Amino acid sequence: MTPDTAHTAAAADHRTRPRLTGPALRLTVLIGEQDTWHHRPLYSEVVHRAHTAGLAGASVFRGIEGFGASSIVHTSRLLSLSEELPVAVVVVDTEERVRAFLPELAELVPDGLVTLDACEVVAPAAPAGTHEEGKRTS
């Protein structure tokens, strides 16, 4: 399966799966902004692999300050020259699907912090005057 085929297959799988609601598992990966995987940002690799794996969603959040195992505080404050800010990659899906993704993640993130939290996904009610895709009707 080529990367393009895998991307198309994952996208098709995502479109056919019902929207995730109810009990879920939140996977958070805390890494450095400059961490890489084969010359590519590590956070991007995690997101793309989660997408290829068909997980419900993933987002990357850039921190403004933090420290890890090195105990060095990295900050985005104006006087700081730090380029190693903390990054959080957050993935949410069913427990089964997230746990199935963990072995692949272990290959990518041998030094980062990975946490799992039980959560509940709620689907917001559509506002009056909208149809199912969320677009307003006249």
C-alpha atoms as one frame of an Amber mdcrd trajectory, in Angstrom:
protein
   0.000   0.000   0.000   1.528   3.346  -1.034   1.273   6.448   1.187  -1.323
   7.933  -1.202  -3.364   4.726  -1.137  -3.139   4.558   2.653  -4.231   8.204
   2.909  -7.208   7.576   0.625  -8.155   4.391   2.481  -7.988   6.131   5.849
 -10.046   9.058   4.552 -12.669   6.684   3.124 -12.760   4.735   6.406 -13.217
   7.975   8.345 -16.139   9.050   6.127 -17.915   5.721   6.592 -17.422   5.574
  10.369 -20.142   7.157  12.478 -19.178  10.293  14.366 -17.406   9.424  17.619
 -19.497  10.021  20.727 -19.505   8.521  24.197 -16.616   6.988  26.129 -13.231
   7.522  24.508  -9.533   7.608  25.250  -7.375  10.735  24.907  -3.747  10.121
  24.009  -1.380  13.016  24.694   2.202  12.996  23.447   4.474  15.654  24.961
   7.613  16.273  22.920   9.906  19.122  21.903   9.137  21.332  18.945  12.496
  20.523  17.329  12.183  16.721  17.703  12.338  15.007  14.311  11.676  11.676
  12.657  13.711  11.168   9.480  14.177  14.940   8.972  10.471  15.663   9.470
   8.912  17.265  12.568   8.000  14.472  14.978   4.631  16.043  15.804   3.745
  15.992  12.100   4.755  12.337  11.775   2.555  11.396  14.755  -0.440  13.248
  13.273   0.009  11.687   9.831   0.396   8.181  11.243  -2.700   8.669  13.416
  -4.584   9.760  10.292  -3.304   6.781   8.304  -4.344   4.503  11.188  -7.880
   5.866  10.833  -8.067   7.492  14.258 -10.912   9.950  14.794  -8.791  13.064
  15.232  -5.453  14.571  16.203  -4.302  18.103  16.965  -0.957  19.701  17.788
  -0.654  22.409  20.431   2.482  24.519  20.814   3.350  25.372  24.383   4.606
  28.735  25.548   6.676  27.385  28.406   7.629  24.056  29.929  10.333  21.607
  30.955  10.844  17.897  30.710  13.326  15.255  31.787  16.254  17.629  31.190
  14.826  20.059  33.799  15.668  22.947  31.441  12.804  25.444  31.251  12.000
  26.438  27.670   9.938  29.561  27.115   8.586  31.700  24.276   9.100  34.968
  26.170  10.620  37.745  24.102  14.010  37.722  25.816  14.409  33.969  25.429
  16.127  32.430  22.438  14.571  29.015  23.030  13.465  27.155  19.931  12.746
  23.957  21.848   9.251  24.775  23.058   6.982  22.001  24.281   4.480  20.519
  21.850   1.453  18.399  22.740  -0.085  16.063  20.179  -3.588  15.081  21.286
  -5.422  12.137  19.713  -8.950  11.039  20.656 -10.737   7.853  19.625 -12.170
   4.710  21.161  -9.984   2.939  23.704  -9.516  -0.032  21.369  -8.305   2.095
  18.449  -5.986   4.271  20.563  -4.418   1.260  22.281  -3.887  -0.394  18.889
  -1.915   2.716  17.850   0.441   2.603  20.878   3.023   0.147  19.401   3.503
   2.417  16.385   3.797   5.423  18.675   6.416   3.633  20.810   8.610   3.387
  17.704   8.319   7.150  17.098   8.545   8.527  20.640  11.117   6.685  22.739
  11.917   9.756  24.877   8.728  11.816  25.051   5.985  11.612  27.634   2.853
   9.725  26.568  -0.305   9.828  28.671  -3.727   8.236  28.337  -6.879   9.710
  29.863 -10.430   8.420  29.800 -12.768  11.036  28.383 -16.231  11.391  26.919
 -16.933  12.785  23.462 -20.157  14.738  23.224 -21.722  15.875  19.987 -22.946
  19.445  20.274 -26.566  19.988  19.287 -26.944  21.697  15.924 -28.188  25.310
  16.215 -31.658  26.008  14.868 -31.650  26.765  11.148 -28.750  24.474  10.246
 -28.703  21.208   8.430 -26.530  18.212   9.108 -23.250  19.566   7.635 -23.486
  22.596   9.916 -24.290  25.117   7.197 -27.008  27.651   7.767 -30.165  27.401
   5.770 -32.123  30.452   4.701
